[in-house]
Amino acid sequence: MHPPPRRVESISARRASAYGGKARSVAALARAGFRVPAAWALPTASADAFFASALSAEDRVVALLSAPASTLSEERLATIAARVRSAPLPPALERSLRRVVRDLLEHGASSLAIRSSSSEEDQDAASAAGLHATFLNVLTEDAALEAVRACWASLFAFRALAYLRSVGARDAGIGVLIQAMVPADASGVMFSMNPLTGDDGEVVIDATLGLGCAVADGRVSPDTLRIEKGTRARRDFVLGDKQLRVVCDPAGGVREEPVPEEARTRCALSDDAIERLVDLACRVENHFEGPRDVEWALVGSELYVLQARPITAVAVGTSSPRRANGGPGRDTLVWSNVNVGEALPGVATPLTWSVLSGFSELGFRRAFASIGLSVPKDAELVGSFRGRIFLNLTELLSILSQVPWLRPRTLLALGGGGQVERLELDVPSRSSARFLLRLPLTAARFARESASLTARVERFEESFESERNRLRELDLRLLPPLGLERVMRDAERLLDEAGAVLLSAYGNLLLSVVALGAALKLFAGDEAVALGRDLSTGIADLESAAPGLALWHIAQTCRTDAEAREFILGQEPGALRIRDLPAGKTRRALERFLAAYGRRGPREGEIAAPRWEEDPTLLFVTLKLHLGRDAAGARPVDAERRQRAIREQAERRLTELLPWAARGPVRNLLALAQRFLRLRERLRAHVTEVLGLFRRVALDASRRLAALEPEAGPDAAFYLTQGELHAVLRGELTRVAPRVRRRRRQVDRDRALPDPPGTFVGYPPELAEPVSSEGAELSGIGASGGVVEGRARVLRDPSGVAAFREGEVLVVPCADVGWSPLFLVACAVVTDLGGPLSHAAIVLREYGVPSVVNVVDGTRRIRTGDLLRVDGDRGRVLRLEAAPDPVDTHDEP
């Protein structure tokens, strides 16, 4: 029997599942009164009856799902699908379908959209959206009948059956939705909560010109708006390129056409349309009592809902209810990534954002609690703008205002950041009463933890090493999906444990540095800044400095290993791999180096970024530069003696300045700060190793996804959030290619945008402010003392590292430990971001390399080839001579 199609609004909730997920969703929208295109739905039973008459028993879905995988060749499935497309429809069903098509065309539809409606898609716990066929702008009855059969045939696509088998399905049905086509002027998708951050206080809208399939398929970079629900303020707006749009072809189907330049440079939506879309998102979410992913289309003034799916596997995030309860409005909040940008520079992939934002949020709360500060449950500490992580300075400094003697200016001097005057005046102050009441207990705990922290770290490291080695030895390729998910959970547990110890060290470091800074300011006056910098150099056994020093020693070994030396000097660094080196002491030394430090690398906070063990280009560039130098030239051991002498001289000067009674306490503070600095750097290395474990899981999960969905690409897992990746490995989330393509396009677009200002108020500017390379002097924070001159080499990412030459000034957005081997062959380092306590600044002080950090827009204002004078004492960069034109900027975008 072939059940006839029914109008979607007449399908009751109790019977809707018989029509497949897409039809069920549209029926629910229609019954709730939302404006949906006129539509009819054909139940899955019609397809089942058709298959029973057109296919043999062994070629039906239930048999194919239980058959050995070796029998499911693409050729066999293509033959079955072709049989479905060519078999005649039963006469009664054909008459019903023709009647439906005529009804839609006679009552206002210019053409039709015919969509598969699988029983496995758009469920509350998972979504297999896009797994089956859709046909747009269908013009005739005959074409509609062909499209229905093609929708049925898509059930037999290799990728569809592979997914059904992967989630353990024993059977599957496929309905068909026959809708009036919406020839959209603008369309897209929107989310009633931010699916990456979990923030339910905002609506995220992706909009483009023409039909929305271009957004869903990732063919265009759409306009993206983040709108606050409560105030309707724009949290952010990014203009997409919109170089093409998909439109209905008069001959049937769709075609792409270029978008005129004038239309590409303005938002696809008017302010009124944005307001209506936010209203629609809120109404859909309220009706379905949960966040929804909404497909929409706008024709003239008519706004249609095409689909509304549950948002599955969202990140756990925060809303902004305090904005409505008297807290500061979002347009007055100060955001900054000047300090945090070193840990996670540039645009973060969704996996990295979801892992590190949660880690940071929890870490801040633990750190504040450890020093006796109360943190509101709904405090929003971390935010994302254009893919970059930012800290809410207003919120953080408001929490720290509970410490009565701690001023924003003091903290910003340590961590970097702008808007000092605004923060001094506008940060909402909190009562210090609770902090002061708890101060004796906090001080006692601080003393206990300070005394026991080293032992605590050693206990942690012992258990950490055992667990890390166990996880490293696993062959992830052999694990079932749930086994891989358990490894990911083990990595999450390790990150939590490492983070807890790291933040204890960092909290104690911050307290000791602030107290030491106050003492220096009191007793040293104008000498305080320089004295503080010199006291924090020449620290022995610093983990972050070890890789660069180890590589220098390997270069000395290589000088006496003629075969390896000639091999390295004769090859392009990007083509070199350690396994290709001649056997000998150089190769063995590099293998030991990778065993110890291979999990590090530039942008090591980004899980998707390759580590040294995967891409050793920076290591070989540095080795070649060391080998090209005079063997009797400057040696790291000489720099170590020089920096130790600077510190010892600073300590003697401090003793001279201190009253006799203050000498003991201040010296103790200095010893504590140095000890906590060492511990922080050791523990940061462990956190980086754990992120490497996440990377291993993501690489293997990507391999598995690529086997099921080749169109998802070889790195799909990095474009899923932490929760989504868990859901994929549990088999709860299927068909991820469409969302992966959209997010990859969004990440690529965000990377192409200029960085937002390092510090801004409210929302980043919609357009990057033009930055002039004119002006001789740039200001920043002196991170490592000394004055040198050299030509600039601007590197915005590691891809151009092979162009670096010895003695150049390395100019980068930020410089984490992964860049550190290059520091020893640079004459100076200049960064856009960072502060005196940043990892790069600490390493540069150890190496004795002059450095200025927090130089606003330094990588945009300095050009490769500029002759610079870098003054690390005063925090100044002076352009002595502009780069000659034309300049070789192949390392610059």
PDB file of N, CA, C and O in Angstrom, residues 694-746:
ATOM      1  N   PHE A 694      45.173  15.862  22.982  1.00  0.00           N
ATOM      2  CA  PHE A 694      43.936  16.239  22.281  1.00  0.00           C
ATOM      3  C   PHE A 694      44.163  16.217  20.771  1.00  0.00           C
ATOM      4  O   PHE A 694      43.302  15.781  20.007  1.00  0.00           O
ATOM      5  N   ARG A 695      45.320  16.696  20.348  1.00  0.00           N
ATOM      6  CA  ARG A 695      45.619  16.721  18.912  1.00  0.00           C
ATOM      7  C   ARG A 695      45.661  15.300  18.348  1.00  0.00           C
ATOM      8  O   ARG A 695      45.142  15.049  17.259  1.00  0.00           O
ATOM      9  N   ARG A 696      46.282  14.389  19.061  1.00  0.00           N
ATOM     10  CA  ARG A 696      46.339  12.996  18.589  1.00  0.00           C
ATOM     11  C   ARG A 696      44.929  12.426  18.423  1.00  0.00           C
ATOM     12  O   ARG A 696      44.624  11.761  17.432  1.00  0.00           O
ATOM     13  N   VAL A 697      44.065  12.676  19.410  1.00  0.00           N
ATOM     14  CA  VAL A 697      42.679  12.198  19.318  1.00  0.00           C
ATOM     15  C   VAL A 697      41.982  12.832  18.119  1.00  0.00           C
ATOM     16  O   VAL A 697      41.286  12.152  17.341  1.00  0.00           O
ATOM     17  N   ALA A 698      42.159  14.144  17.947  1.00  0.00           N
ATOM     18  CA  ALA A 698      41.480  14.844  16.850  1.00  0.00           C
ATOM     19  C   ALA A 698      41.975  14.353  15.494  1.00  0.00           C
ATOM     20  O   ALA A 698      41.187  14.216  14.550  1.00  0.00           O
ATOM     21  N   LEU A 699      43.273  14.081  15.370  1.00  0.00           N
ATOM     22  CA  LEU A 699      43.797  13.584  14.102  1.00  0.00           C
ATOM     23  C   LEU A 699      43.208  12.219  13.767  1.00  0.00           C
ATOM     24  O   LEU A 699      42.842  11.950  12.612  1.00  0.00           O
ATOM     25  N   ASP A 700      43.115  11.347  14.776  1.00  0.00           N
ATOM     26  CA  ASP A 700      42.562  10.025  14.497  1.00  0.00           C
ATOM     27  C   ASP A 700      41.065  10.102  14.231  1.00  0.00           C
ATOM     28  O   ASP A 700      40.547   9.406  13.350  1.00  0.00           O
ATOM     29  N   ALA A 701      40.355  10.947  14.981  1.00  0.00           N
ATOM     30  CA  ALA A 701      38.923  11.125  14.717  1.00  0.00           C
ATOM     31  C   ALA A 701      38.709  11.699  13.320  1.00  0.00           C
ATOM     32  O   ALA A 701      37.762  11.308  12.616  1.00  0.00           O
ATOM     33  N   SER A 702      39.572  12.614  12.888  1.00  0.00           N
ATOM     34  CA  SER A 702      39.464  13.174  11.537  1.00  0.00           C
ATOM     35  C   SER A 702      39.661  12.086  10.488  1.00  0.00           C
ATOM     36  O   SER A 702      38.979  12.077   9.453  1.00  0.00           O
ATOM     37  N   ARG A 703      40.616  11.195  10.743  1.00  0.00           N
ATOM     38  CA  ARG A 703      40.836  10.083   9.809  1.00  0.00           C
ATOM     39  C   ARG A 703      39.577   9.243   9.668  1.00  0.00           C
ATOM     40  O   ARG A 703      39.189   8.866   8.554  1.00  0.00           O
ATOM     41  N   ARG A 704      38.914   8.961  10.780  1.00  0.00           N
ATOM     42  CA  ARG A 704      37.695   8.150  10.750  1.00  0.00           C
ATOM     43  C   ARG A 704      36.566   8.889  10.034  1.00  0.00           C
ATOM     44  O   ARG A 704      35.812   8.298   9.252  1.00  0.00           O
ATOM     45  N   LEU A 705      36.447  10.195  10.312  1.00  0.00           N
ATOM     46  CA  LEU A 705      35.395  10.971   9.659  1.00  0.00           C
ATOM     47  C   LEU A 705      35.629  11.056   8.157  1.00  0.00           C
ATOM     48  O   LEU A 705      34.683  10.984   7.367  1.00  0.00           O
ATOM     49  N   ALA A 706      36.897  11.200   7.755  1.00  0.00           N
ATOM     50  CA  ALA A 706      37.198  11.302   6.321  1.00  0.00           C
ATOM     51  C   ALA A 706      36.846  10.011   5.595  1.00  0.00           C
ATOM     52  O   ALA A 706      36.461  10.034   4.419  1.00  0.00           O
ATOM     53  N   ALA A 707      36.957   8.873   6.300  1.00  0.00           N
ATOM     54  CA  ALA A 707      36.589   7.606   5.665  1.00  0.00           C
ATOM     55  C   ALA A 707      35.082   7.521   5.439  1.00  0.00           C
ATOM     56  O   ALA A 707      34.621   6.937   4.454  1.00  0.00           O
ATOM     57  N   LEU A 708      34.307   8.115   6.353  1.00  0.00           N
ATOM     58  CA  LEU A 708      32.853   8.100   6.212  1.00  0.00           C
ATOM     59  C   LEU A 708      32.343   9.239   5.335  1.00  0.00           C
ATOM     60  O   LEU A 708      31.393   9.072   4.572  1.00  0.00           O
ATOM     61  N   GLU A 709      32.978  10.404   5.472  1.00  0.00           N
ATOM     62  CA  GLU A 709      32.555  11.596   4.729  1.00  0.00           C
ATOM     63  C   GLU A 709      33.781  12.265   4.126  1.00  0.00           C
ATOM     64  O   GLU A 709      34.335  13.199   4.704  1.00  0.00           O
ATOM     65  N   PRO A 710      34.224  11.812   2.981  1.00  0.00           N
ATOM     66  CA  PRO A 710      35.418  12.427   2.377  1.00  0.00           C
ATOM     67  C   PRO A 710      35.289  13.936   2.198  1.00  0.00           C
ATOM     68  O   PRO A 710      36.279  14.666   2.296  1.00  0.00           O
ATOM     69  N   GLU A 711      34.054  14.412   1.981  1.00  0.00           N
ATOM     70  CA  GLU A 711      33.871  15.844   1.761  1.00  0.00           C
ATOM     71  C   GLU A 711      34.100  16.671   3.025  1.00  0.00           C
ATOM     72  O   GLU A 711      34.194  17.901   2.966  1.00  0.00           O
ATOM     73  N   ALA A 712      34.187  16.003   4.191  1.00  0.00           N
ATOM     74  CA  ALA A 712      34.468  16.729   5.430  1.00  0.00           C
ATOM     75  C   ALA A 712      35.924  17.164   5.502  1.00  0.00           C
ATOM     76  O   ALA A 712      36.264  18.054   6.289  1.00  0.00           O
ATOM     77  N   GLY A 713      36.788  16.562   4.704  1.00  0.00           N
ATOM     78  CA  GLY A 713      38.196  16.940   4.698  1.00  0.00           C
ATOM     79  C   GLY A 713      39.002  16.147   5.700  1.00  0.00           C
ATOM     80  O   GLY A 713      38.456  15.445   6.557  1.00  0.00           O
ATOM     81  N   PRO A 714      40.334  16.262   5.626  1.00  0.00           N
ATOM     82  CA  PRO A 714      41.206  15.446   6.475  1.00  0.00           C
ATOM     83  C   PRO A 714      41.367  15.958   7.896  1.00  0.00           C
ATOM     84  O   PRO A 714      42.027  15.310   8.699  1.00  0.00           O
ATOM     85  N   ASP A 715      40.796  17.121   8.213  1.00  0.00           N
ATOM     86  CA  ASP A 715      40.989  17.725   9.538  1.00  0.00           C
ATOM     87  C   ASP A 715      39.655  18.090  10.187  1.00  0.00           C
ATOM     88  O   ASP A 715      39.577  19.031  10.968  1.00  0.00           O
ATOM     89  N   ALA A 716      38.624  17.326   9.906  1.00  0.00           N
ATOM     90  CA  ALA A 716      37.267  17.712  10.308  1.00  0.00           C
ATOM     91  C   ALA A 716      37.115  17.864  11.811  1.00  0.00           C
ATOM     92  O   ALA A 716      36.382  18.741  12.283  1.00  0.00           O
ATOM     93  N   ALA A 717      37.776  17.031  12.609  1.00  0.00           N
ATOM     94  CA  ALA A 717      37.558  17.060  14.055  1.00  0.00           C
ATOM     95  C   ALA A 717      37.943  18.397  14.670  1.00  0.00           C
ATOM     96  O   ALA A 717      37.384  18.793  15.700  1.00  0.00           O
ATOM     97  N   PHE A 718      38.886  19.111  14.062  1.00  0.00           N
ATOM     98  CA  PHE A 718      39.295  20.405  14.618  1.00  0.00           C
ATOM     99  C   PHE A 718      38.200  21.465  14.451  1.00  0.00           C
ATOM    100  O   PHE A 718      38.249  22.505  15.108  1.00  0.00           O
ATOM    101  N   TYR A 719      37.221  21.201  13.590  1.00  0.00           N
ATOM    102  CA  TYR A 719      36.135  22.151  13.358  1.00  0.00           C
ATOM    103  C   TYR A 719      34.864  21.741  14.097  1.00  0.00           C
ATOM    104  O   TYR A 719      33.787  22.282  13.836  1.00  0.00           O
ATOM    105  N   LEU A 720      35.011  20.800  15.033  1.00  0.00           N
ATOM    106  CA  LEU A 720      33.928  20.422  15.939  1.00  0.00           C
ATOM    107  C   LEU A 720      34.284  20.901  17.337  1.00  0.00           C
ATOM    108  O   LEU A 720      35.457  21.030  17.684  1.00  0.00           O
ATOM    109  N   THR A 721      33.281  21.160  18.139  1.00  0.00           N
ATOM    110  CA  THR A 721      33.556  21.512  19.525  1.00  0.00           C
ATOM    111  C   THR A 721      33.856  20.246  20.322  1.00  0.00           C
ATOM    112  O   THR A 721      33.642  19.114  19.864  1.00  0.00           O
ATOM    113  N   GLN A 722      34.337  20.451  21.521  1.00  0.00           N
ATOM    114  CA  GLN A 722      34.656  19.334  22.399  1.00  0.00           C
ATOM    115  C   GLN A 722      33.433  18.437  22.596  1.00  0.00           C
ATOM    116  O   GLN A 722      33.522  17.209  22.492  1.00  0.00           O
ATOM    117  N   GLY A 723      32.280  19.039  22.865  1.00  0.00           N
ATOM    118  CA  GLY A 723      31.061  18.250  23.060  1.00  0.00           C
ATOM    119  C   GLY A 723      30.635  17.531  21.801  1.00  0.00           C
ATOM    120  O   GLY A 723      30.177  16.383  21.849  1.00  0.00           O
ATOM    121  N   GLU A 724      30.777  18.185  20.653  1.00  0.00           N
ATOM    122  CA  GLU A 724      30.399  17.549  19.388  1.00  0.00           C
ATOM    123  C   GLU A 724      31.306  16.363  19.080  1.00  0.00           C
ATOM    124  O   GLU A 724      30.839  15.333  18.576  1.00  0.00           O
ATOM    125  N   LEU A 725      32.592  16.497  19.368  1.00  0.00           N
ATOM    126  CA  LEU A 725      33.506  15.382  19.095  1.00  0.00           C
ATOM    127  C   LEU A 725      33.165  14.189  19.978  1.00  0.00           C
ATOM    128  O   LEU A 725      33.196  13.040  19.526  1.00  0.00           O
ATOM    129  N   HIS A 726      32.813  14.438  21.233  1.00  0.00           N
ATOM    130  CA  HIS A 726      32.344  13.344  22.086  1.00  0.00           C
ATOM    131  C   HIS A 726      31.112  12.684  21.465  1.00  0.00           C
ATOM    132  O   HIS A 726      31.005  11.449  21.426  1.00  0.00           O
ATOM    133  N   ALA A 727      30.187  13.501  20.991  1.00  0.00           N
ATOM    134  CA  ALA A 727      28.952  12.961  20.419  1.00  0.00           C
ATOM    135  C   ALA A 727      29.236  12.141  19.162  1.00  0.00           C
ATOM    136  O   ALA A 727      28.606  11.101  18.925  1.00  0.00           O
ATOM    137  N   VAL A 728      30.189  12.583  18.350  1.00  0.00           N
ATOM    138  CA  VAL A 728      30.564  11.823  17.151  1.00  0.00           C
ATOM    139  C   VAL A 728      31.113  10.458  17.551  1.00  0.00           C
ATOM    140  O   VAL A 728      30.738   9.422  16.989  1.00  0.00           O
ATOM    141  N   LEU A 729      32.012  10.431  18.531  1.00  0.00           N
ATOM    142  CA  LEU A 729      32.646   9.177  18.921  1.00  0.00           C
ATOM    143  C   LEU A 729      31.663   8.240  19.617  1.00  0.00           C
ATOM    144  O   LEU A 729      31.839   7.015  19.581  1.00  0.00           O
ATOM    145  N   ARG A 730      30.623   8.816  20.224  1.00  0.00           N
ATOM    146  CA  ARG A 730      29.575   7.965  20.826  1.00  0.00           C
ATOM    147  C   ARG A 730      28.530   7.543  19.814  1.00  0.00           C
ATOM    148  O   ARG A 730      27.608   6.806  20.152  1.00  0.00           O
ATOM    149  N   GLY A 731      28.625   8.033  18.593  1.00  0.00           N
ATOM    150  CA  GLY A 731      27.644   7.701  17.569  1.00  0.00           C
ATOM    151  C   GLY A 731      26.354   8.468  17.688  1.00  0.00           C
ATOM    152  O   GLY A 731      25.353   8.109  17.069  1.00  0.00           O
ATOM    153  N   GLU A 732      26.366   9.571  18.444  1.00  0.00           N
ATOM    154  CA  GLU A 732      25.153  10.357  18.656  1.00  0.00           C
ATOM    155  C   GLU A 732      25.023  11.511  17.662  1.00  0.00           C
ATOM    156  O   GLU A 732      23.968  12.128  17.574  1.00  0.00           O
ATOM    157  N   LEU A 733      26.103  11.822  16.964  1.00  0.00           N
ATOM    158  CA  LEU A 733      26.086  12.921  16.010  1.00  0.00           C
ATOM    159  C   LEU A 733      26.624  12.407  14.689  1.00  0.00           C
ATOM    160  O   LEU A 733      27.766  11.967  14.603  1.00  0.00           O
ATOM    161  N   THR A 734      25.787  12.448  13.687  1.00  0.00           N
ATOM    162  CA  THR A 734      26.180  11.941  12.375  1.00  0.00           C
ATOM    163  C   THR A 734      26.081  13.044  11.341  1.00  0.00           C
ATOM    164  O   THR A 734      25.445  14.075  11.547  1.00  0.00           O
ATOM    165  N   ARG A 735      26.740  12.817  10.226  1.00  0.00           N
ATOM    166  CA  ARG A 735      26.704  13.739   9.095  1.00  0.00           C
ATOM    167  C   ARG A 735      27.194  15.133   9.503  1.00  0.00           C
ATOM    168  O   ARG A 735      26.423  16.082   9.649  1.00  0.00           O
ATOM    169  N   VAL A 736      28.506  15.236   9.727  1.00  0.00           N
ATOM    170  CA  VAL A 736      29.071  16.493  10.197  1.00  0.00           C
ATOM    171  C   VAL A 736      29.651  17.340   9.070  1.00  0.00           C
ATOM    172  O   VAL A 736      30.032  18.486   9.299  1.00  0.00           O
ATOM    173  N   ALA A 737      29.732  16.805   7.863  1.00  0.00           N
ATOM    174  CA  ALA A 737      30.405  17.533   6.780  1.00  0.00           C
ATOM    175  C   ALA A 737      29.839  18.934   6.548  1.00  0.00           C
ATOM    176  O   ALA A 737      30.612  19.885   6.375  1.00  0.00           O
ATOM    177  N   PRO A 738      28.509  19.125   6.513  1.00  0.00           N
ATOM    178  CA  PRO A 738      28.010  20.494   6.269  1.00  0.00           C
ATOM    179  C   PRO A 738      28.470  21.491   7.321  1.00  0.00           C
ATOM    180  O   PRO A 738      28.902  22.600   6.987  1.00  0.00           O
ATOM    181  N   ARG A 739      28.400  21.123   8.609  1.00  0.00           N
ATOM    182  CA  ARG A 739      28.826  22.088   9.625  1.00  0.00           C
ATOM    183  C   ARG A 739      30.338  22.296   9.585  1.00  0.00           C
ATOM    184  O   ARG A 739      30.825  23.397   9.838  1.00  0.00           O
ATOM    185  N   VAL A 740      31.085  21.229   9.267  1.00  0.00           N
ATOM    186  CA  VAL A 740      32.539  21.374   9.163  1.00  0.00           C
ATOM    187  C   VAL A 740      32.900  22.322   8.033  1.00  0.00           C
ATOM    188  O   VAL A 740      33.757  23.196   8.185  1.00  0.00           O
ATOM    189  N   ARG A 741      32.239  22.186   6.893  1.00  0.00           N
ATOM    190  CA  ARG A 741      32.532  23.079   5.770  1.00  0.00           C
ATOM    191  C   ARG A 741      32.200  24.525   6.115  1.00  0.00           C
ATOM    192  O   ARG A 741      32.951  25.447   5.785  1.00  0.00           O
ATOM    193  N   ARG A 742      31.055  24.740   6.772  1.00  0.00           N
ATOM    194  CA  ARG A 742      30.681  26.105   7.151  1.00  0.00           C
ATOM    195  C   ARG A 742      31.719  26.705   8.096  1.00  0.00           C
ATOM    196  O   ARG A 742      32.133  27.855   7.949  1.00  0.00           O
ATOM    197  N   ARG A 743      32.106  25.917   9.079  1.00  0.00           N
ATOM    198  CA  ARG A 743      33.039  26.454  10.072  1.00  0.00           C
ATOM    199  C   ARG A 743      34.435  26.651   9.495  1.00  0.00           C
ATOM    200  O   ARG A 743      35.124  27.613   9.857  1.00  0.00           O
ATOM    201  N   ARG A 744      34.863  25.756   8.618  1.00  0.00           N
ATOM    202  CA  ARG A 744      36.161  25.945   7.990  1.00  0.00           C
ATOM    203  C   ARG A 744      36.172  27.245   7.191  1.00  0.00           C
ATOM    204  O   ARG A 744      37.141  28.011   7.230  1.00  0.00           O
ATOM    205  N   ARG A 745      35.064  27.482   6.503  1.00  0.00           N
ATOM    206  CA  ARG A 745      34.969  28.728   5.727  1.00  0.00           C
ATOM    207  C   ARG A 745      34.992  29.930   6.662  1.00  0.00           C
ATOM    208  O   ARG A 745      35.625  30.954   6.373  1.00  0.00           O
ATOM    209  N   GLN A 746      34.322  29.812   7.793  1.00  0.00           N
ATOM    210  CA  GLN A 746      34.294  30.925   8.743  1.00  0.00           C
ATOM    211  C   GLN A 746      35.670  31.159   9.349  1.00  0.00           C
ATOM    212  O   GLN A 746      36.105  32.309   9.491  1.00  0.00           O
TER     213      GLN A 746
END
